[in-house]
PDB file of C-alpha atoms in Angstrom:
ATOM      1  CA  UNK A   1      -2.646 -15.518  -4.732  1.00 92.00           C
ATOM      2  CA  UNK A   2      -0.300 -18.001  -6.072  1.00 93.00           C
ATOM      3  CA  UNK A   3       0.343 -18.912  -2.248  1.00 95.00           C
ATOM      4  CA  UNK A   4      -3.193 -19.168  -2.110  1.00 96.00           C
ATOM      5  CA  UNK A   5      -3.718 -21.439  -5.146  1.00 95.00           C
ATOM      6  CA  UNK A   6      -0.760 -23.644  -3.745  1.00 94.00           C
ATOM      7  CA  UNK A   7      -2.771 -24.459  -0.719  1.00 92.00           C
ATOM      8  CA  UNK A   8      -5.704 -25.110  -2.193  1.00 92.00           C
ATOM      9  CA  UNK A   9      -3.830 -28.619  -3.796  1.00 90.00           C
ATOM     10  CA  UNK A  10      -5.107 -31.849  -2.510  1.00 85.00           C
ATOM     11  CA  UNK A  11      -2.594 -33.311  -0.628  1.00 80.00           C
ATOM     12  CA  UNK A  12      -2.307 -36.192   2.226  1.00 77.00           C
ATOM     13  CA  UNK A  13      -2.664 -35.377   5.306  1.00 71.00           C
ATOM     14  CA  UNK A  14       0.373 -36.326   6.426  1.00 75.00           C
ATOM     15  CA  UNK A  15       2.030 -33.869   3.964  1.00 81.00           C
ATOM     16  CA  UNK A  16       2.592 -30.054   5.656  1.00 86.00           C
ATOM     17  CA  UNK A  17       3.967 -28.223   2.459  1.00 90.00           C
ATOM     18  CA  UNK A  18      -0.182 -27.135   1.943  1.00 88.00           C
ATOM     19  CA  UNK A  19      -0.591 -26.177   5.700  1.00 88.00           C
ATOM     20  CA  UNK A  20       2.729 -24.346   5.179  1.00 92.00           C
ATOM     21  CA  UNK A  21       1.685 -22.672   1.956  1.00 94.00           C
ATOM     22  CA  UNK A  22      -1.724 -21.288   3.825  1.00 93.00           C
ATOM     23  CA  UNK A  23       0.310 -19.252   6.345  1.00 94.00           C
ATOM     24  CA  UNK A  24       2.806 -18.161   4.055  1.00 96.00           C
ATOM     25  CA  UNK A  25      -0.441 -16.579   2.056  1.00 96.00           C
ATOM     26  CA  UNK A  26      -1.958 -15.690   5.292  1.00 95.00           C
ATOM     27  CA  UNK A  27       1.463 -13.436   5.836  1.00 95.00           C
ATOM     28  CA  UNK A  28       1.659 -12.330   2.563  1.00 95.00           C
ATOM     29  CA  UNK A  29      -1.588 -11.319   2.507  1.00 94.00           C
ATOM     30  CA  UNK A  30      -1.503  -8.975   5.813  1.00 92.00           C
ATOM     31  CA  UNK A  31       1.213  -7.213   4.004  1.00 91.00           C
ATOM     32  CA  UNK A  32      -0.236  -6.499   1.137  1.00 88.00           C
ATOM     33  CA  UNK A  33      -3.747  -5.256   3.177  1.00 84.00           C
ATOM     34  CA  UNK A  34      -1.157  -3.140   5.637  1.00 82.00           C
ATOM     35  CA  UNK A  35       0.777  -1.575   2.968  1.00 80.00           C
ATOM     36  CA  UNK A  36      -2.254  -0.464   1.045  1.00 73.00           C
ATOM     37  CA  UNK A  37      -4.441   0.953   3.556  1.00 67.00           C
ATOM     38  CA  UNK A  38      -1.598   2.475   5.325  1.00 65.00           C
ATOM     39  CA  UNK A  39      -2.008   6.079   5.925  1.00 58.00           C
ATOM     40  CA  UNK A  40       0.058   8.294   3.573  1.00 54.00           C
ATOM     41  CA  UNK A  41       0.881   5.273   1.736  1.00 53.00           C
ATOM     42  CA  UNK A  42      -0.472   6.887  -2.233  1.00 56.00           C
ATOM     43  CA  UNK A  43       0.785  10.125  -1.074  1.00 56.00           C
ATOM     44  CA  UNK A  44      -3.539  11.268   0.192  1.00 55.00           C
ATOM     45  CA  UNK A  45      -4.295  11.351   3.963  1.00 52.00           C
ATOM     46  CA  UNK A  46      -6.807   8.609   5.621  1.00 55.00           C
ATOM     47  CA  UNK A  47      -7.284   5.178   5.013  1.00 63.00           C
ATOM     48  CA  UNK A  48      -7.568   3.705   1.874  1.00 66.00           C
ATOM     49  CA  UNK A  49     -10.359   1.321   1.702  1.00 73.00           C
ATOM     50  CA  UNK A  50     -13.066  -0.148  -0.578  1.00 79.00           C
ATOM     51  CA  UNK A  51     -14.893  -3.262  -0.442  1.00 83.00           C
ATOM     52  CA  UNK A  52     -12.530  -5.977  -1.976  1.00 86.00           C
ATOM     53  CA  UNK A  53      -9.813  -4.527   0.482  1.00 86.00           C
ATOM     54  CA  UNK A  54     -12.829  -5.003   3.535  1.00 86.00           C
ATOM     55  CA  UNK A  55     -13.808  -8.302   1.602  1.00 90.00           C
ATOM     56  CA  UNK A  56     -10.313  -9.534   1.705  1.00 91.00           C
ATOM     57  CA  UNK A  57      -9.597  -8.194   5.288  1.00 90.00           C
ATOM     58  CA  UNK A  58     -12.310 -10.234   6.625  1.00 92.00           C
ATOM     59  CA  UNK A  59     -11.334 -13.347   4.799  1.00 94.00           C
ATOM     60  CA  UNK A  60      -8.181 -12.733   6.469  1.00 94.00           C
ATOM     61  CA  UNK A  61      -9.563 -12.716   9.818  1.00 94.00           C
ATOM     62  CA  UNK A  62     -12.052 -15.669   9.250  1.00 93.00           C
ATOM     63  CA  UNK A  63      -8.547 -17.907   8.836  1.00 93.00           C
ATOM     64  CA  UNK A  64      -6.639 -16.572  11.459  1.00 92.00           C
ATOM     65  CA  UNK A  65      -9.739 -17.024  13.743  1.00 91.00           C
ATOM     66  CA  UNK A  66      -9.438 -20.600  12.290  1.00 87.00           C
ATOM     67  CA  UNK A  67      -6.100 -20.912  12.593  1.00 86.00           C
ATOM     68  CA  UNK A  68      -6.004 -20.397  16.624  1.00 86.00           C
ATOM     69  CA  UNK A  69      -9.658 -22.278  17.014  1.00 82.00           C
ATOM     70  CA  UNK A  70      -7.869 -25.498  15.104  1.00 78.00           C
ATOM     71  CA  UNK A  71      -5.206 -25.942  17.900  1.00 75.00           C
ATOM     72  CA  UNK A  72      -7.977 -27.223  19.771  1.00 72.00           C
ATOM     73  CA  UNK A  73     -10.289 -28.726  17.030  1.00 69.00           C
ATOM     74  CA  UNK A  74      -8.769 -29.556  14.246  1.00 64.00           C
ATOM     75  CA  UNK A  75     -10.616 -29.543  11.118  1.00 64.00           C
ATOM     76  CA  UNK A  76      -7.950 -30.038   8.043  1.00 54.00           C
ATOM     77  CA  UNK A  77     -10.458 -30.164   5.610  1.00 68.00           C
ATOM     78  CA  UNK A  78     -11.545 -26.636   5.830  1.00 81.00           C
ATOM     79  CA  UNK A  79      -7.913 -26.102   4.436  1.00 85.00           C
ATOM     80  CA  UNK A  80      -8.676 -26.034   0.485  1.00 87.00           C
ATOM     81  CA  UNK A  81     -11.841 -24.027   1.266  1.00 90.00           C
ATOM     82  CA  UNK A  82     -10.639 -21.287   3.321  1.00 92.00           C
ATOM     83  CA  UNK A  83      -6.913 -21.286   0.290  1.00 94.00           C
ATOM     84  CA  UNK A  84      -9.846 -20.696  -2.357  1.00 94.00           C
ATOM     85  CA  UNK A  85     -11.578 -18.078  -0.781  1.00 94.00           C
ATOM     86  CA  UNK A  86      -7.852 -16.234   0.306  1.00 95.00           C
ATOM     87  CA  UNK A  87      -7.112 -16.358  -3.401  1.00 95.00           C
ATOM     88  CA  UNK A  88     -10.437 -14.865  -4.868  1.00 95.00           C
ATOM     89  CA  UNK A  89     -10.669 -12.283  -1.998  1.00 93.00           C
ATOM     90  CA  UNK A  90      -6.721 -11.260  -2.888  1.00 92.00           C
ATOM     91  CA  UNK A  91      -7.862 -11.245  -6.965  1.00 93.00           C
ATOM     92  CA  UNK A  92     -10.194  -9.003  -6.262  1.00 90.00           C
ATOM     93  CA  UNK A  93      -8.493  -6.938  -3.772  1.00 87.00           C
ATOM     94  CA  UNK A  94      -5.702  -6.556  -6.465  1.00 88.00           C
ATOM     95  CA  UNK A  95      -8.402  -5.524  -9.248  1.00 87.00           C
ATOM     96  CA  UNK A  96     -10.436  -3.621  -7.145  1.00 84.00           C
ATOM     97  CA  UNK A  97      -7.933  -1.814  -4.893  1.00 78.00           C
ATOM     98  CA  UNK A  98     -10.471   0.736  -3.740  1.00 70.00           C
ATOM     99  CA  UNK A  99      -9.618   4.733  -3.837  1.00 64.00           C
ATOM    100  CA  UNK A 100     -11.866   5.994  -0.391  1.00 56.00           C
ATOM    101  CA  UNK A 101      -9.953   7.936   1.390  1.00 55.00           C
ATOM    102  CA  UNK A 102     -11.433   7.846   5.358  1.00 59.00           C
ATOM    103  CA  UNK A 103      -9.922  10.177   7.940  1.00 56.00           C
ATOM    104  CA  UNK A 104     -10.453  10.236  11.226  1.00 56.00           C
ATOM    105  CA  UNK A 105     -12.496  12.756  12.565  1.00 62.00           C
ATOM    106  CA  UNK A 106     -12.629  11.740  16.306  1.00 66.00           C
ATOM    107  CA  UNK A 107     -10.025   9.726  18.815  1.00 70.00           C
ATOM    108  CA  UNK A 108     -12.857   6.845  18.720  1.00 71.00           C
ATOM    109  CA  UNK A 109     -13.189   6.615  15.041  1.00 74.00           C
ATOM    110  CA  UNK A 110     -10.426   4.244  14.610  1.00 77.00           C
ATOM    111  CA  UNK A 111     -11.735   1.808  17.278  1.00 84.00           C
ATOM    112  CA  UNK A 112     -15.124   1.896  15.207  1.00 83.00           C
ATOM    113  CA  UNK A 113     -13.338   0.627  12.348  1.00 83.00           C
ATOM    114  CA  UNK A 114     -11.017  -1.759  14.244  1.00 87.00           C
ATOM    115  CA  UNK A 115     -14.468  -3.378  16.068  1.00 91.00           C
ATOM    116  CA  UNK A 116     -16.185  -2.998  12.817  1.00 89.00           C
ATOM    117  CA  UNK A 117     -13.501  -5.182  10.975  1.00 89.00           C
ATOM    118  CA  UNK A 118     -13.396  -7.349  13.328  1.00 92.00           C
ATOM    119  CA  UNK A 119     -17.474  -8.161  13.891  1.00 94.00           C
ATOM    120  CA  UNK A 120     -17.236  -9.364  10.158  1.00 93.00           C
ATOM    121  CA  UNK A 121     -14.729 -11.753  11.054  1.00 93.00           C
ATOM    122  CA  UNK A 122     -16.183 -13.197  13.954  1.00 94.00           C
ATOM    123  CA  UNK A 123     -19.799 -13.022  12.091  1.00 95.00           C
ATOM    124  CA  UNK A 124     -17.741 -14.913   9.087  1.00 93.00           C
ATOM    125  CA  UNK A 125     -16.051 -17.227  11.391  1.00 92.00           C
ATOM    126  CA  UNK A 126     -19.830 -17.937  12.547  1.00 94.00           C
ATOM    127  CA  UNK A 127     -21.148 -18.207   9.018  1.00 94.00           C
ATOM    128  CA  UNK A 128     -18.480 -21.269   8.122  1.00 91.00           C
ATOM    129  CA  UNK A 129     -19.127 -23.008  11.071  1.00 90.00           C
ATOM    130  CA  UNK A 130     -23.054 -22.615  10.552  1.00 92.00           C
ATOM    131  CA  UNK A 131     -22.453 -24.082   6.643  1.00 90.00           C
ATOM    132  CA  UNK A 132     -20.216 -27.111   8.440  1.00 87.00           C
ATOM    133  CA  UNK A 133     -23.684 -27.602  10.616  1.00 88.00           C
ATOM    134  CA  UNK A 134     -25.903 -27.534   8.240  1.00 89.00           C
ATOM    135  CA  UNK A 135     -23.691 -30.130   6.307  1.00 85.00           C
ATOM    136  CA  UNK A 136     -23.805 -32.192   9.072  1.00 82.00           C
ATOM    137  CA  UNK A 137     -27.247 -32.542   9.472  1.00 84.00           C
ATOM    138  CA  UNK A 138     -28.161 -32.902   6.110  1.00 83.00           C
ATOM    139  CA  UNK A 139     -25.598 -36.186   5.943  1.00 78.00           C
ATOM    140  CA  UNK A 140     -27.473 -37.293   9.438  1.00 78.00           C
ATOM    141  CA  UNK A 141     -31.082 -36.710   7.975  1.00 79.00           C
ATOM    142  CA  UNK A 142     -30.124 -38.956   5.027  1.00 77.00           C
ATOM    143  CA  UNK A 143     -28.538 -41.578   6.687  1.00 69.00           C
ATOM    144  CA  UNK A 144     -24.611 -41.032   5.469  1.00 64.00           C
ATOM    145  CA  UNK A 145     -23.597 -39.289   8.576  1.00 56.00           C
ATOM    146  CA  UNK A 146     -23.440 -40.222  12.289  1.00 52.00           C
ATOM    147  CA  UNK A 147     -23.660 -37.967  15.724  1.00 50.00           C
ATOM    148  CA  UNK A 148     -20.505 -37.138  15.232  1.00 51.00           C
ATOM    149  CA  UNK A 149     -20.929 -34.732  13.149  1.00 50.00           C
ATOM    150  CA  UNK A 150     -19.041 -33.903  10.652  1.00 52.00           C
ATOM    151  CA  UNK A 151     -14.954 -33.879   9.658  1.00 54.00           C
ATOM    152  CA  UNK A 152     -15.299 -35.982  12.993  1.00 57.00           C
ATOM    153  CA  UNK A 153     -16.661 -33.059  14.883  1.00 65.00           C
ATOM    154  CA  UNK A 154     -19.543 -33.825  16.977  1.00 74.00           C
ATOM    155  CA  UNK A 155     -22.700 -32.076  16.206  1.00 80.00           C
ATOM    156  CA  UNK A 156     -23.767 -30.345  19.517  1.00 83.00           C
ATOM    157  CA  UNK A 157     -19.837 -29.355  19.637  1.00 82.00           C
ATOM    158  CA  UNK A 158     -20.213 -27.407  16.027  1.00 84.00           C
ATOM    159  CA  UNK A 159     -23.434 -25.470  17.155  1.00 89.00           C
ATOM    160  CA  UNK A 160     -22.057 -24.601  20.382  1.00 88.00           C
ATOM    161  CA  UNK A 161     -19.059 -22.899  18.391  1.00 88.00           C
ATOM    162  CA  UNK A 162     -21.145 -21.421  15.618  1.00 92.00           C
ATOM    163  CA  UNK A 163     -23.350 -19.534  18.859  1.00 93.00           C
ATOM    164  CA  UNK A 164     -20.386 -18.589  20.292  1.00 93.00           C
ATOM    165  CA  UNK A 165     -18.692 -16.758  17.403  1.00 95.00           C
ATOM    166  CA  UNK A 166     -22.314 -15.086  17.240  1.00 96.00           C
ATOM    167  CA  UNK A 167     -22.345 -14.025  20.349  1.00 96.00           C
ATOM    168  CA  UNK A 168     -19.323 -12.559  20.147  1.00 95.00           C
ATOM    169  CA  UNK A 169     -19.420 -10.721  16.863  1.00 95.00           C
ATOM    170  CA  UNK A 170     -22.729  -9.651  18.413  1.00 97.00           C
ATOM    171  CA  UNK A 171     -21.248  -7.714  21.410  1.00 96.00           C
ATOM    172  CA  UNK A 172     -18.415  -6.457  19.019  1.00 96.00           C
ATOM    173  CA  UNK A 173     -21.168  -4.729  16.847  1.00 95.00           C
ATOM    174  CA  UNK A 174     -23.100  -3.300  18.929  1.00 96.00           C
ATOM    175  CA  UNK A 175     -20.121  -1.826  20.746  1.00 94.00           C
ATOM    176  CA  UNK A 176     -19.396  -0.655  16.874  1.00 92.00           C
ATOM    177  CA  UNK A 177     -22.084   0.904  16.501  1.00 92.00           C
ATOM    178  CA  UNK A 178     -22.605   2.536  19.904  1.00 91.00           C
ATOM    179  CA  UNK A 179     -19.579   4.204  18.637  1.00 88.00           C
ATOM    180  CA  UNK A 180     -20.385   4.976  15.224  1.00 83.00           C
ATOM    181  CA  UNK A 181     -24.275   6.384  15.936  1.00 80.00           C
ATOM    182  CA  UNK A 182     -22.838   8.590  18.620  1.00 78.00           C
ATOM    183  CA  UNK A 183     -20.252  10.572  16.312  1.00 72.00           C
ATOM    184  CA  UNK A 184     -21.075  13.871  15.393  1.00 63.00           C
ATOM    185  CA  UNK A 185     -20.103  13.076  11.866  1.00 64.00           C
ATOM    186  CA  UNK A 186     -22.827  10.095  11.842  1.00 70.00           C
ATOM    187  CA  UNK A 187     -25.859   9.973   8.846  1.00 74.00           C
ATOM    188  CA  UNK A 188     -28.834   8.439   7.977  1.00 77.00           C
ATOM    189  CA  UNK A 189     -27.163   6.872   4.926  1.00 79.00           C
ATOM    190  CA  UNK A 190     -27.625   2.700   3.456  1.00 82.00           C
ATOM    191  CA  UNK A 191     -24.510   1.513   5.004  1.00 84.00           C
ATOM    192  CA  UNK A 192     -26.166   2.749   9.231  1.00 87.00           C
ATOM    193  CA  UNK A 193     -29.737   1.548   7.605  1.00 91.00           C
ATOM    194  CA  UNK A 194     -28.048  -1.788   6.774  1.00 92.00           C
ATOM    195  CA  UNK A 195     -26.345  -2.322  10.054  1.00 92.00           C
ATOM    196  CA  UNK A 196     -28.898  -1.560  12.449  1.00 94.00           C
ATOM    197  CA  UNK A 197     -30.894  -3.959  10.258  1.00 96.00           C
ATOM    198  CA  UNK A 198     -28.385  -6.795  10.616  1.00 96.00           C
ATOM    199  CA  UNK A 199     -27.753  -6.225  14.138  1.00 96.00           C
ATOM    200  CA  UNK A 200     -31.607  -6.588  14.625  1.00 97.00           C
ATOM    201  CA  UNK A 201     -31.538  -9.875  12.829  1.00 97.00           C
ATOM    202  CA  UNK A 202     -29.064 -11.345  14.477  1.00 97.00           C
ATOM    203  CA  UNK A 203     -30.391  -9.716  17.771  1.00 97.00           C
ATOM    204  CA  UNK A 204     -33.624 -11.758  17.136  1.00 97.00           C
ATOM    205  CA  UNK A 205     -31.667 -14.712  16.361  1.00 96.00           C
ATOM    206  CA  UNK A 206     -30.030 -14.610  20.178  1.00 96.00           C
ATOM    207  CA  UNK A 207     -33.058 -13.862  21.765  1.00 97.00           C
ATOM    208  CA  UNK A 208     -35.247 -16.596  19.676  1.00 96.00           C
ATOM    209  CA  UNK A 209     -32.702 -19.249  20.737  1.00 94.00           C
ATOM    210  CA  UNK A 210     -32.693 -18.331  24.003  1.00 93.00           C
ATOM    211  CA  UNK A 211     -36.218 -17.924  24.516  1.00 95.00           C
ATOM    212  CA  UNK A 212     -37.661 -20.235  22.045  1.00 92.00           C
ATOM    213  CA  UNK A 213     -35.119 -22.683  21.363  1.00 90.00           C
ATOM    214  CA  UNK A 214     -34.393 -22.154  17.860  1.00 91.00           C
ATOM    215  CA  UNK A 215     -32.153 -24.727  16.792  1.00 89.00           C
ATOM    216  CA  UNK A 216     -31.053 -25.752  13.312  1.00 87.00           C
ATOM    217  CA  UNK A 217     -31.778 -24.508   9.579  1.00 90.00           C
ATOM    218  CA  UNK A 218     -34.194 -22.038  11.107  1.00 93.00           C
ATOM    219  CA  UNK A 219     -31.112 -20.582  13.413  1.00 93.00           C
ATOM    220  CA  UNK A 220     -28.947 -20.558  10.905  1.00 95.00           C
ATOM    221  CA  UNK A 221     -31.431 -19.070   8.415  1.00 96.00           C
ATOM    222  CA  UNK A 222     -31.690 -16.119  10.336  1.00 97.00           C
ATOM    223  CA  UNK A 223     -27.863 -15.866  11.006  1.00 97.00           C
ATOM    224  CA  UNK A 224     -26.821 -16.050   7.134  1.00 97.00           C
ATOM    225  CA  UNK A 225     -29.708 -13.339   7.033  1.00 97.00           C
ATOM    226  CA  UNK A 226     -28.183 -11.006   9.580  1.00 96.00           C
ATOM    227  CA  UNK A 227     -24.594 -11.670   8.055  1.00 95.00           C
ATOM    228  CA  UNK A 228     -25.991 -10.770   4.780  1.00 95.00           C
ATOM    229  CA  UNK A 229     -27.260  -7.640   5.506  1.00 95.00           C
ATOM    230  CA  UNK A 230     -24.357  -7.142   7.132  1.00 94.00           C
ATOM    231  CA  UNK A 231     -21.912  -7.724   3.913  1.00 91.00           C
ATOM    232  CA  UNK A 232     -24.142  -5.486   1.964  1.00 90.00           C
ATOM    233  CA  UNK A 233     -23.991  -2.262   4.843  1.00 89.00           C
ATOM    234  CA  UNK A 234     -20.401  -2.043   3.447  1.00 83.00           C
ATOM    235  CA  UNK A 235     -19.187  -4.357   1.121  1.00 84.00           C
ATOM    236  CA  UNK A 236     -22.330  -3.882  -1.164  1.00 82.00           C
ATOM    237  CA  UNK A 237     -22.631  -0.287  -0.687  1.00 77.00           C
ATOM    238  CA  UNK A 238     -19.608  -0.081  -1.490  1.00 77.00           C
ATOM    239  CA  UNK A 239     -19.181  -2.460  -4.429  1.00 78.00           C
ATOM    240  CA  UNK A 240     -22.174  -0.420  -6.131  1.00 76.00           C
ATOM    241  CA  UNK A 241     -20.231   3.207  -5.903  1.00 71.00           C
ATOM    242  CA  UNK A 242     -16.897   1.998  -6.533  1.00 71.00           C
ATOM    243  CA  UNK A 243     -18.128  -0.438  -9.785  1.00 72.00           C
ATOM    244  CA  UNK A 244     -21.743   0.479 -10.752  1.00 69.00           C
ATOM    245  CA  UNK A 245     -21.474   4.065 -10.148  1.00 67.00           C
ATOM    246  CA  UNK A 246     -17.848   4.463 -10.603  1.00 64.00           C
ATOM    247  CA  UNK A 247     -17.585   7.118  -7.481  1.00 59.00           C
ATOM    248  CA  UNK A 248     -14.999   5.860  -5.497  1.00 50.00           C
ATOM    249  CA  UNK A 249     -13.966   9.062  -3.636  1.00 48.00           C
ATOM    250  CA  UNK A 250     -16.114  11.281  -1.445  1.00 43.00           C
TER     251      UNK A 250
END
């Protein structure tokens, strides 16, 4: 956290000690989320997980995704914003630990998770980008801004990348949940409700841009709407039986 904080210090941008202190939290931080979830590591069997830990993990993966997608567009501005939401994700990761205990009941189950895990990073990933184009049309609309976008990234560039981190996520979901809906050990619970929701949403989205074009707030509407849904199949379910309910295990 304290990493974290560091990096989220204005600073020139000639200056690398904030860049520096963003990947030494980045590090840190995969540590901490390895060591904790590690099987065996509290002594139980399984996976410990809950949703600041899944909250946190995804943060995680929504700056490394960053990381490797600024080689070839730089955006240093993003810096500060991504360093604040490392250090609330790791706050809450380090309050809310989480105590559910998952074991795998099948040789596919951990690939579920893994593409699970990974769809909310690429579906995060999409979500930032989609806020940065939304930005960027708003300043264009009013006059401020330019065709270039914005942070000097030129608009038809941004959307391109936000529908490509869609699309992606998208295929990593449904290949998710392929796996997941064909487990024996499968139910009719909020969490399946909530992702076969989200995938629908964001199923619409792809086919309503392809077919009719759907461009702008309306695309991105329905994309924060499918992310959304989502964050609440696991995060939120979780968050209410961990903190509302107070039943962690089971």
């Amino acid at each position: 956290m304290a990493a974290y904080l560091l990096a989220t210090l204005p600073a020139g941008p000639e200056r690398r000690w904030p860049l520096q202190a963003l990947v030494a939290a980045w590090g840190l931080q995969a540590l901490v989320l390895v060591s904790d979830a590690w099987p065996g590591a509290d002594g139980l069997p399984g996976l410990r997980i809950g949703f600041a830990p899944v909250l946190s993990l995804t943060v995680w993966l929504v700056i490394a995704i960053h990381g490797l997608e600024s080689r070839m567009l730089p955006v240093p501005r993003l810096r500060r914003t991504l360093a604040a939401a490392g250090a609330v994700a790791a706050a809450l990761a380090w309050v809310f630990p989480g105590e559910l205990h998952v074991v795998a009941h099948s040789h596919w189950a951990p690939l579920h998770w893994l593409l699970g895990l990974l769809s909310y990073g690429l579906f995060g990933a999409a979500v930032l980008h989609a806020l940065l184009l939304d930005n960027a049309e708003r300043r264009l609309r009013s006059g401020i801004g330019t065709g270039s976008g914005t942070f000097g990234v030129p608009l038809m560039r941004l959307e391109r990348l936000t529908f490509r981190f869609v699309q992606a996520g998208f295929i990593v979901l449904t290949l998710a949940l392929v796996l997941g809906l064909s487990s024996a050990y499968w139910r009719w619970d909020h969490k399946t409700v909530l992702s076969l929701l989200g995938w629908a949403t964001l199923a619409a989205l792809l086919i309503g841009r392809r077919v009719r074009g759907w461009r702008g707030h309306l695309a991105t509407r329905w994309l924060y709407a499918g992310a959304l849904l989502l964050l609440l199949a696991y995060v939120g379910s979780r968050f209410v039986l961990e903190v509302v309910l107070q039943r962690a295990t089971g």
